[in-house]
Coordinates of C-alpha atoms in Angstrom, one line a residue:
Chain A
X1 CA 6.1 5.4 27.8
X2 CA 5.2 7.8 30.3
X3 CA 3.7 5.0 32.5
X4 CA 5.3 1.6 33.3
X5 CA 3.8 -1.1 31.4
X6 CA 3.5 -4.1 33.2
X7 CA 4.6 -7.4 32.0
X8 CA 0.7 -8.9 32.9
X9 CA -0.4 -6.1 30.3
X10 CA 1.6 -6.9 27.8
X11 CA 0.7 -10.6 27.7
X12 CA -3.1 -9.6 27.7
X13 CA -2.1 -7.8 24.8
X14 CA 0.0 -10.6 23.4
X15 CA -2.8 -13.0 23.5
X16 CA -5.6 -10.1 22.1
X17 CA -3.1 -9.9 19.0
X18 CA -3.0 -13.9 18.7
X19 CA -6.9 -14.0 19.2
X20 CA -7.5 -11.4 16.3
X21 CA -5.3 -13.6 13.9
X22 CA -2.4 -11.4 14.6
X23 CA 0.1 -13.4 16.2
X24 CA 3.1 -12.5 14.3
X25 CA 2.7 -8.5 15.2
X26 CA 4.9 -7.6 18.7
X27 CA 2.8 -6.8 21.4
X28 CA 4.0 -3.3 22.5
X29 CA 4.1 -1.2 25.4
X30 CA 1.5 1.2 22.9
X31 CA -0.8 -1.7 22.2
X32 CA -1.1 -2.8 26.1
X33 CA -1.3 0.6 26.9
X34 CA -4.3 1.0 24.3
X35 CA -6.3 -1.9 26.0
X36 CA -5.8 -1.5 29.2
X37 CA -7.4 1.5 29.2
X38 CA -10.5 0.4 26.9
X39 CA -10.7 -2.9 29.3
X40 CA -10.8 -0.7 32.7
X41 CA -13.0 2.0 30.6
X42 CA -15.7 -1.2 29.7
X43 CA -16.1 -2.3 33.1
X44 CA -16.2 1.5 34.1
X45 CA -19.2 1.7 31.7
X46 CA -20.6 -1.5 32.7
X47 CA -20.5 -0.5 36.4
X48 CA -22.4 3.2 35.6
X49 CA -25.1 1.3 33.4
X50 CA -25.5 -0.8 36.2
X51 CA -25.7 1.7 38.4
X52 CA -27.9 3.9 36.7
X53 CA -30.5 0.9 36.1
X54 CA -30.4 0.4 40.1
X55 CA -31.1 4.2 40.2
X56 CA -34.2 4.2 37.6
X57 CA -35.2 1.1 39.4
X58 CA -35.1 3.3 42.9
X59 CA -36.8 6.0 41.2
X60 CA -39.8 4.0 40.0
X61 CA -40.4 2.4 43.4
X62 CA -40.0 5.9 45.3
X63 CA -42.9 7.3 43.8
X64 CA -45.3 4.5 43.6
X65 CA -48.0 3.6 44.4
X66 CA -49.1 5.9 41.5
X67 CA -51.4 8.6 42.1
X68 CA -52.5 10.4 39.0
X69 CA -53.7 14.3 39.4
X70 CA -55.6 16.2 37.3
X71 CA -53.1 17.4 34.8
X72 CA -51.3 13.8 34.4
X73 CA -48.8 12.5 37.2
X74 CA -49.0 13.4 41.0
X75 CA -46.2 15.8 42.5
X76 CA -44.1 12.8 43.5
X77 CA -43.8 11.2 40.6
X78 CA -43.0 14.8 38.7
X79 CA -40.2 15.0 41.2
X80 CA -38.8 11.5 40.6
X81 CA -39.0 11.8 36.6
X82 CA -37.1 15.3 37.3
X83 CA -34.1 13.0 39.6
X84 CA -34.0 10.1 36.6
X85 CA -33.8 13.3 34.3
X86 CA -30.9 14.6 35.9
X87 CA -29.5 11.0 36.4
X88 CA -29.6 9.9 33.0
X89 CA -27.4 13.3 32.2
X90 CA -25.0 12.4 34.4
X91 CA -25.0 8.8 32.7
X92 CA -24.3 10.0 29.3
X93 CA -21.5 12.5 30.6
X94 CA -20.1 9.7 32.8
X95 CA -19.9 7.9 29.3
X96 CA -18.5 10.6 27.3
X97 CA -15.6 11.3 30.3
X98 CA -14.7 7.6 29.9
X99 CA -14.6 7.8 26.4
X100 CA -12.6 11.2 27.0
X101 CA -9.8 9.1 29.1
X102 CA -9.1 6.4 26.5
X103 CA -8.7 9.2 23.6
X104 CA -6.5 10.5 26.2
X105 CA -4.3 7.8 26.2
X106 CA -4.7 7.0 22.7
X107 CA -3.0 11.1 21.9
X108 CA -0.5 10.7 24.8
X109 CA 0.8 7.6 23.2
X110 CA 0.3 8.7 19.9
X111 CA 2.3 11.6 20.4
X112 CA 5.0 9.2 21.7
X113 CA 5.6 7.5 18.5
X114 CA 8.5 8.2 16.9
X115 CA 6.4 8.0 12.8
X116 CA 3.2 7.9 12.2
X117 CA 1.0 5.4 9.9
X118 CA -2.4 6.9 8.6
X119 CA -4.8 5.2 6.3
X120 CA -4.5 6.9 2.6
X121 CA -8.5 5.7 2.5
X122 CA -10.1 6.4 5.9
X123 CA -11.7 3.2 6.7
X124 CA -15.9 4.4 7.1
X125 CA -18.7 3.4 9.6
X126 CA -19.5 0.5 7.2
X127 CA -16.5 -1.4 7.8
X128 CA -16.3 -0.4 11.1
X129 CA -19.2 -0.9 12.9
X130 CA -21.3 -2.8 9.6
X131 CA -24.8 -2.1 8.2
X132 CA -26.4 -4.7 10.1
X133 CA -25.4 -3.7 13.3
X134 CA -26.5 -0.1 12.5
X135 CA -29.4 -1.5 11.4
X136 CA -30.3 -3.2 14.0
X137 CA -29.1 -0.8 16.6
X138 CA -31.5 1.9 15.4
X139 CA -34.2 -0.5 15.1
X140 CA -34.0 -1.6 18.5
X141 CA -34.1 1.8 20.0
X142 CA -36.8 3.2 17.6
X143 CA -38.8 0.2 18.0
X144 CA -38.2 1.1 22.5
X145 CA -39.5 4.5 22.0
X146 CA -42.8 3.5 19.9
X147 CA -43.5 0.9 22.6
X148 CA -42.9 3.5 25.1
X149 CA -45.0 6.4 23.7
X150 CA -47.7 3.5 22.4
X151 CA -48.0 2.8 26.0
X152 CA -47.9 6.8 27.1
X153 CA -50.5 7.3 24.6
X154 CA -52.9 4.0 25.0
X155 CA -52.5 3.3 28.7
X156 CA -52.7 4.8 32.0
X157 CA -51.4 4.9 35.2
X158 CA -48.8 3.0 36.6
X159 CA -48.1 1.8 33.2
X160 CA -48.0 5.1 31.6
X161 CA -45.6 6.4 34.2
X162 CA -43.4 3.1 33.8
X163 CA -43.2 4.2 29.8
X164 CA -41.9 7.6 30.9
X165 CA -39.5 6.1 32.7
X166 CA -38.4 3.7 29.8
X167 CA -38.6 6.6 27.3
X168 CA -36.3 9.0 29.3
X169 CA -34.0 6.0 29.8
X170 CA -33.9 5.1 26.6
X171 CA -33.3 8.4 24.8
X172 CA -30.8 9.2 27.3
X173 CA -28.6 5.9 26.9
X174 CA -29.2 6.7 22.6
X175 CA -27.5 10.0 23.2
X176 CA -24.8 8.4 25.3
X177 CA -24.6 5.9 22.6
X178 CA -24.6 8.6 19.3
X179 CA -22.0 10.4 21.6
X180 CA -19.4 7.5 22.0
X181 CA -19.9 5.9 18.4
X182 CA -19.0 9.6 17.4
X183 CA -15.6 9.2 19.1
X184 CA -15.1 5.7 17.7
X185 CA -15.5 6.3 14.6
X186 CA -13.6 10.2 14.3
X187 CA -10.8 9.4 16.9
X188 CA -7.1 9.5 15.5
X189 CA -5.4 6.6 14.4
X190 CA -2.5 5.5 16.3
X191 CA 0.4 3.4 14.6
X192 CA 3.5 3.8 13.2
X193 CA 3.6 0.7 10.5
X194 CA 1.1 -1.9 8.6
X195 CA 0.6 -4.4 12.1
X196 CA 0.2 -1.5 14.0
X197 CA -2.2 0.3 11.6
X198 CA -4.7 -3.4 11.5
X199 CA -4.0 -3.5 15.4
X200 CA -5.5 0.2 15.5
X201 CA -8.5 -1.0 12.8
X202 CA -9.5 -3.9 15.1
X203 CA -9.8 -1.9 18.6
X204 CA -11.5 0.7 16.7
X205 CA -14.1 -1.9 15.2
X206 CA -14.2 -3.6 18.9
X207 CA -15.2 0.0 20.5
X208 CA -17.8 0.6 17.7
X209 CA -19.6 -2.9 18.2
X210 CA -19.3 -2.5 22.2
X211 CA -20.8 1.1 22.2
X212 CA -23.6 -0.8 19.4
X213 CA -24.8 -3.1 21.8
X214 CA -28.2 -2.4 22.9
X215 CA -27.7 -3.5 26.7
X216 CA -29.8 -1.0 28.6
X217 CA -32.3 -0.8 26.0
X218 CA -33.0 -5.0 26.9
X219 CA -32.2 -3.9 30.9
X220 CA -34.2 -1.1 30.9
X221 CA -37.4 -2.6 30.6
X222 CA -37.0 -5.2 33.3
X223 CA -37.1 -1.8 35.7
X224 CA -40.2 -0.7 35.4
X225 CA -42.6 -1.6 32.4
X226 CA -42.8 -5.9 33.4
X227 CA -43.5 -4.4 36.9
X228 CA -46.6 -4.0 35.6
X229 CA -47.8 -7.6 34.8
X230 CA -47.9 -9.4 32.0
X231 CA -49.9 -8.5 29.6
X232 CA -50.2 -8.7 26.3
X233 CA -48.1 -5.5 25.9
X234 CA -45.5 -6.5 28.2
X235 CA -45.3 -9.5 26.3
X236 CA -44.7 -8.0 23.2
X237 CA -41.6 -6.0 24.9
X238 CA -40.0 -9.5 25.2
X239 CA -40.8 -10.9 22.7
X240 CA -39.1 -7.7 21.0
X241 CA -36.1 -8.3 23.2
X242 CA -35.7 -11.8 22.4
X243 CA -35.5 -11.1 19.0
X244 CA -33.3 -8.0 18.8
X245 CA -31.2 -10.7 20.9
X246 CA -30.9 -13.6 18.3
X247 CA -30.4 -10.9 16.2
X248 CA -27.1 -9.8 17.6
X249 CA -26.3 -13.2 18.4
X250 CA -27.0 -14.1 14.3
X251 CA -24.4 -10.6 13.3
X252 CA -22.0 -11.5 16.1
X253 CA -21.7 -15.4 14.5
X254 CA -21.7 -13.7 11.0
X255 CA -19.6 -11.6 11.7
X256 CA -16.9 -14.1 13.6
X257 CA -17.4 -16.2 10.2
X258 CA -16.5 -13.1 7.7
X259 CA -13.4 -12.7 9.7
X260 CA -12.4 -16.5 10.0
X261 CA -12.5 -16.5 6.5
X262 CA -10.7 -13.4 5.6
X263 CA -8.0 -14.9 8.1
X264 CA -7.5 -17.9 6.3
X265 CA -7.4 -15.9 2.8
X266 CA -4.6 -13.4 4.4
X267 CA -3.2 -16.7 5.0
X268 CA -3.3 -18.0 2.3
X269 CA -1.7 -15.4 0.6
X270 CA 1.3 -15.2 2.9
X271 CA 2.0 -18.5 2.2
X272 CA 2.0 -18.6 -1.6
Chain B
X1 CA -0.9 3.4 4.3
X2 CA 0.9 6.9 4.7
X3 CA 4.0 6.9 7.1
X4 CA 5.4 10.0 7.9
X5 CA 9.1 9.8 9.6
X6 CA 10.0 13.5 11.2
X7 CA 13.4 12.4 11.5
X8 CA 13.7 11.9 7.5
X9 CA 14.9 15.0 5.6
X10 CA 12.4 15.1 3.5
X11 CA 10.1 17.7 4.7
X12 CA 6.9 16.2 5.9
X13 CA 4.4 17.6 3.1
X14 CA 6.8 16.2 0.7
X15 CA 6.5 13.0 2.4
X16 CA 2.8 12.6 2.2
X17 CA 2.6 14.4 -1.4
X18 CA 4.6 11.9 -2.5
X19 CA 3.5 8.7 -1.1
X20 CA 0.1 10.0 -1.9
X21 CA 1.1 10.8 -6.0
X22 CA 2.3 7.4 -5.7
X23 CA -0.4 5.7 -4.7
X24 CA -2.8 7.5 -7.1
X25 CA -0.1 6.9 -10.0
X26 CA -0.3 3.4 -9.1
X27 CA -4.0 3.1 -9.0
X28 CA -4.0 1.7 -5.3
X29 CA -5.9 5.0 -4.9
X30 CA -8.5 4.7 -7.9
X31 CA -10.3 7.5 -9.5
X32 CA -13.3 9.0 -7.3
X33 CA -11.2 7.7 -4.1
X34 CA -11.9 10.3 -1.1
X35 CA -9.3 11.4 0.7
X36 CA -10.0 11.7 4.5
X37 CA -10.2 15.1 5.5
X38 CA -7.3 17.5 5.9
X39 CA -7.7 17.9 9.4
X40 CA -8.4 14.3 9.9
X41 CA -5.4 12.8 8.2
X42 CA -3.4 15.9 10.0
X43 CA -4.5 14.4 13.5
X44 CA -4.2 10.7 12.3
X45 CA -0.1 11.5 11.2
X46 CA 0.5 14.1 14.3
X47 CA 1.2 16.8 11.8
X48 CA -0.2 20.6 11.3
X49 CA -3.4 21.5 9.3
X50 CA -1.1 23.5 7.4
X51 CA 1.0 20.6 6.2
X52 CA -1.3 18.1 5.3
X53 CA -3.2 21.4 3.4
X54 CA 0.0 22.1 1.6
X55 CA 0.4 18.7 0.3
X56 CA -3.5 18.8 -0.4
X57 CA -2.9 21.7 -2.7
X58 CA 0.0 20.8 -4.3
X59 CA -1.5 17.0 -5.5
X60 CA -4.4 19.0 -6.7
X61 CA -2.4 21.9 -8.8
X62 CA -0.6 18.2 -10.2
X63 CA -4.1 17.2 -11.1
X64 CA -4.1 14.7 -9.1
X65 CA -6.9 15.0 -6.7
X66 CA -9.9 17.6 -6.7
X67 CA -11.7 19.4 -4.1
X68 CA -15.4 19.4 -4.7
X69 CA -16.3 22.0 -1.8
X70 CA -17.4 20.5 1.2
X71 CA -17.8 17.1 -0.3
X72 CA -14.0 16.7 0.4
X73 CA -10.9 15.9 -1.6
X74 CA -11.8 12.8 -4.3
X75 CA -8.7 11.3 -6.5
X76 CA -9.0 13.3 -10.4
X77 CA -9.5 11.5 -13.1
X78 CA -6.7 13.4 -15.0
X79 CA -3.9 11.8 -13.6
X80 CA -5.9 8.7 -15.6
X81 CA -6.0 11.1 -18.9
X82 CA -1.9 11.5 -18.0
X83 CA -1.5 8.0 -17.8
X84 CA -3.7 7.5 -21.1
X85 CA -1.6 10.3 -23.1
X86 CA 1.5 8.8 -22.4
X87 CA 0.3 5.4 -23.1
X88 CA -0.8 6.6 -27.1
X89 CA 2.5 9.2 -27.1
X90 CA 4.7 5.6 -26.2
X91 CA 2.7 4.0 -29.3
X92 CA 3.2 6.9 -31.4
X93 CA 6.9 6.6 -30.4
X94 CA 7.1 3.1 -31.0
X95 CA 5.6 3.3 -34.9
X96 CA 8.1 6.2 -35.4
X97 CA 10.9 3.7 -34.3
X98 CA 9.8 0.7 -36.4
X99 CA 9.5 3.0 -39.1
X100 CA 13.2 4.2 -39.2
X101 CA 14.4 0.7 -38.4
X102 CA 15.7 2.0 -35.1
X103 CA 16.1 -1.1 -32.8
X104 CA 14.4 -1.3 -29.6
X105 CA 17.8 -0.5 -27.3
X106 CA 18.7 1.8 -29.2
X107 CA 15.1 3.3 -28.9
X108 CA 14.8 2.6 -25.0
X109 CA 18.4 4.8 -24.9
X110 CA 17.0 7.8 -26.4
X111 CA 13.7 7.6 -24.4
X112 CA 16.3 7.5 -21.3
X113 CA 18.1 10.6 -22.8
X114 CA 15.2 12.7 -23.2
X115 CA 13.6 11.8 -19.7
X116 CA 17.3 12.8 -18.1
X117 CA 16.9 16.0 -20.2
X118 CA 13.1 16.6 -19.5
X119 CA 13.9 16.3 -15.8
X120 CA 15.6 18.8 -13.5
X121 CA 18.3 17.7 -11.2
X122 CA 17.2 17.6 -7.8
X123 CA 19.0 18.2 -4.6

């Protein structure tokens, strides 16, 4: 390895192997290479969608109170829509550079191995990421953007601006989100045998159903549209958040069942 | 799964051809199976386009897998028709035998004879 693993590493990557039903598979220098650099990329992330909610948050408030002009919104507002614009850009590139420095890791080690392992059947974005998560992901933003241009189109002033700012927050975190599911789901495999092939199958499902998780699109509207009051429109937004929430909630539980029981049938197997 | 070793002296496009013939000969690849992409697989097993291609073209001049354009590579279904000819060739084989009075070692030996003959040496 061209870096120095360090022992604490390799005991994360110990216990991620034994949490995944993967106990008997060696944790490697490779594998805790592979997560650490997917662990400091998610909090990486995490800190720039945080950061990038704080900045739509100081956006909204620097042009309000909200004056409209003639021809729509008032020159300040213009101005701010044109900073969250530029911010949400450098959002979604932010995202794609992080994603960029884990498949950088992921070739450097790759190229380190001394064979390589490839599925003869590329697993797809069915059993990677799943239909209901899909599902559920592209309702969630779709459903964002209707509310958003509902509002832009039935309401006025500092409601209508507040939907702009939803709508040019949402579409920008969906393009950061297309962008990074696009790397999950194309990037090379790295292993060298069956354990570390699954190992590889795993992270590669665990990046796909991070990326899927609508966070921002739940965070976003807490910014600016229930700044507005709550009326029967804002109500609607939560009660559309609540449920896209139990919704992921019901997958991730589904989801954790399917692979308890697959477990216990690998099992099963290896011991008859 | 498809290991490739570079230190093995089989040449790398042999490696995956045959692992890959294997597979579809032993049905853990079934008939309509896609292949992933040359240049996917290639980047997946660290190898050149030009290998994986090579192994690519030589499974599909075996009849083993077709390329349907863009679509991608999918597993033929004549290596199934292979399997099924030699399955009715056996039983024609085996009347022939029970015919003569021919007993089943004996039978198994020429079967072995011909196969040595029918195959070139190798290496």
């Amino acid at each position: 390895m061209s870096r120095k693993v360090r022992p604490a590493e390799l005991e994360i990557a110990r216990l991620w192997l034994a949490g995944r039903g993967l106990a008997d598979v060696a944790s490697t220098p490779m594998l805790a290479a592979r997560l650490t650099v997917r662990r400091r990329a998610r909090v990486a992330a995490a800190l720039l969608l945080a950061g990038f909610l704080i900045a739509t948050a100081l956006v909204y408030v620097s042009a309000l109170p909200i004056r409209t002009a003639e021809d729509g919104f008032g020159t300040d507002q213009r101005g701010a829509l044109a900073v969250l614009t530029a911010l949400t850009a450098g959002l979604v590139l932010g995202l794609s550079l992080l994603d960029r420095r884990v498949r950088q890791v992921d070739a450097r080690v790759g190229a380190e191995l001394p064979r390589r392992a490839a599925h003869s059947v590329r697993p797809g974005w069915r059993t990677v990421l799943g239909v209901p998560r899909l599902a559920l992901l592209t309702t969630t933003y779709a459903g964002a953007a209707v509310l958003a241009i509902a509002a832009l189109v039935t309401r006025d002033g500092a409601a209508r601006y507040a939907a702009v700012i939803l709508l040019i927050g949402v579409c920008g975190v969906a393009a950061g989100t297309v962008v990074q599911l696009r790397h999950v789901l194309t990037h090379s495999v790295v292993a060298d045998d069956e354990d570390s092939l699954r190992a590889d199958l795993l992270m590669r499902v665990e990046d796909a159903r991070e990326v899927a998780l609508p966070t921002a699109v739940w965070s976003l509207p807490v910014v600016s549209v229930f700044d507005t009051g709550l009326d029967p429109w804002n109500t609607g937004w939560l009660v559309f958040i609540v449920l896209s929430v139990i919704a992921i909630a019901l997958i991730t539980v589904r989801d954790g069942r399917n692979a308890l029981a697959a477990r216990r049938g690998t099992g099963a197997r290896r011991t008859a | 799964m498809i290991v490739i070793d570079p230190a093995s002296p089989v040449p790398p496009f042999e490696q995956l051809r045959a692992q890959l013939a294997a597979q579809i000969q032993e049905r853990v690849l079934a008939v309509g199976t896609r292949l992933p992409t040359i240049r996917r697989l290639a980047a997946d097993l660290g190898l050149a386009v030009n290998t994986v291609g090579r192994a690519y073209r030589e499974l599909e001049e075996a009849g083993l897998i077709e390329t349907r354009g863009a679509a991608g590579s999918f597993v033929s279904a004549a290596g199934e028709q292979g399997r099924e000819r030699a399955r009715r060739a056996a039983a024609e084989y085996a009347a022939v035998i029970t015919s003569l009075g021919i007993d089943t070692t004996e039978a198994v030996r020429i079967v072995q004879a011909a196969l040595t003959r029918s195959v070139p040496e190798s290496g």
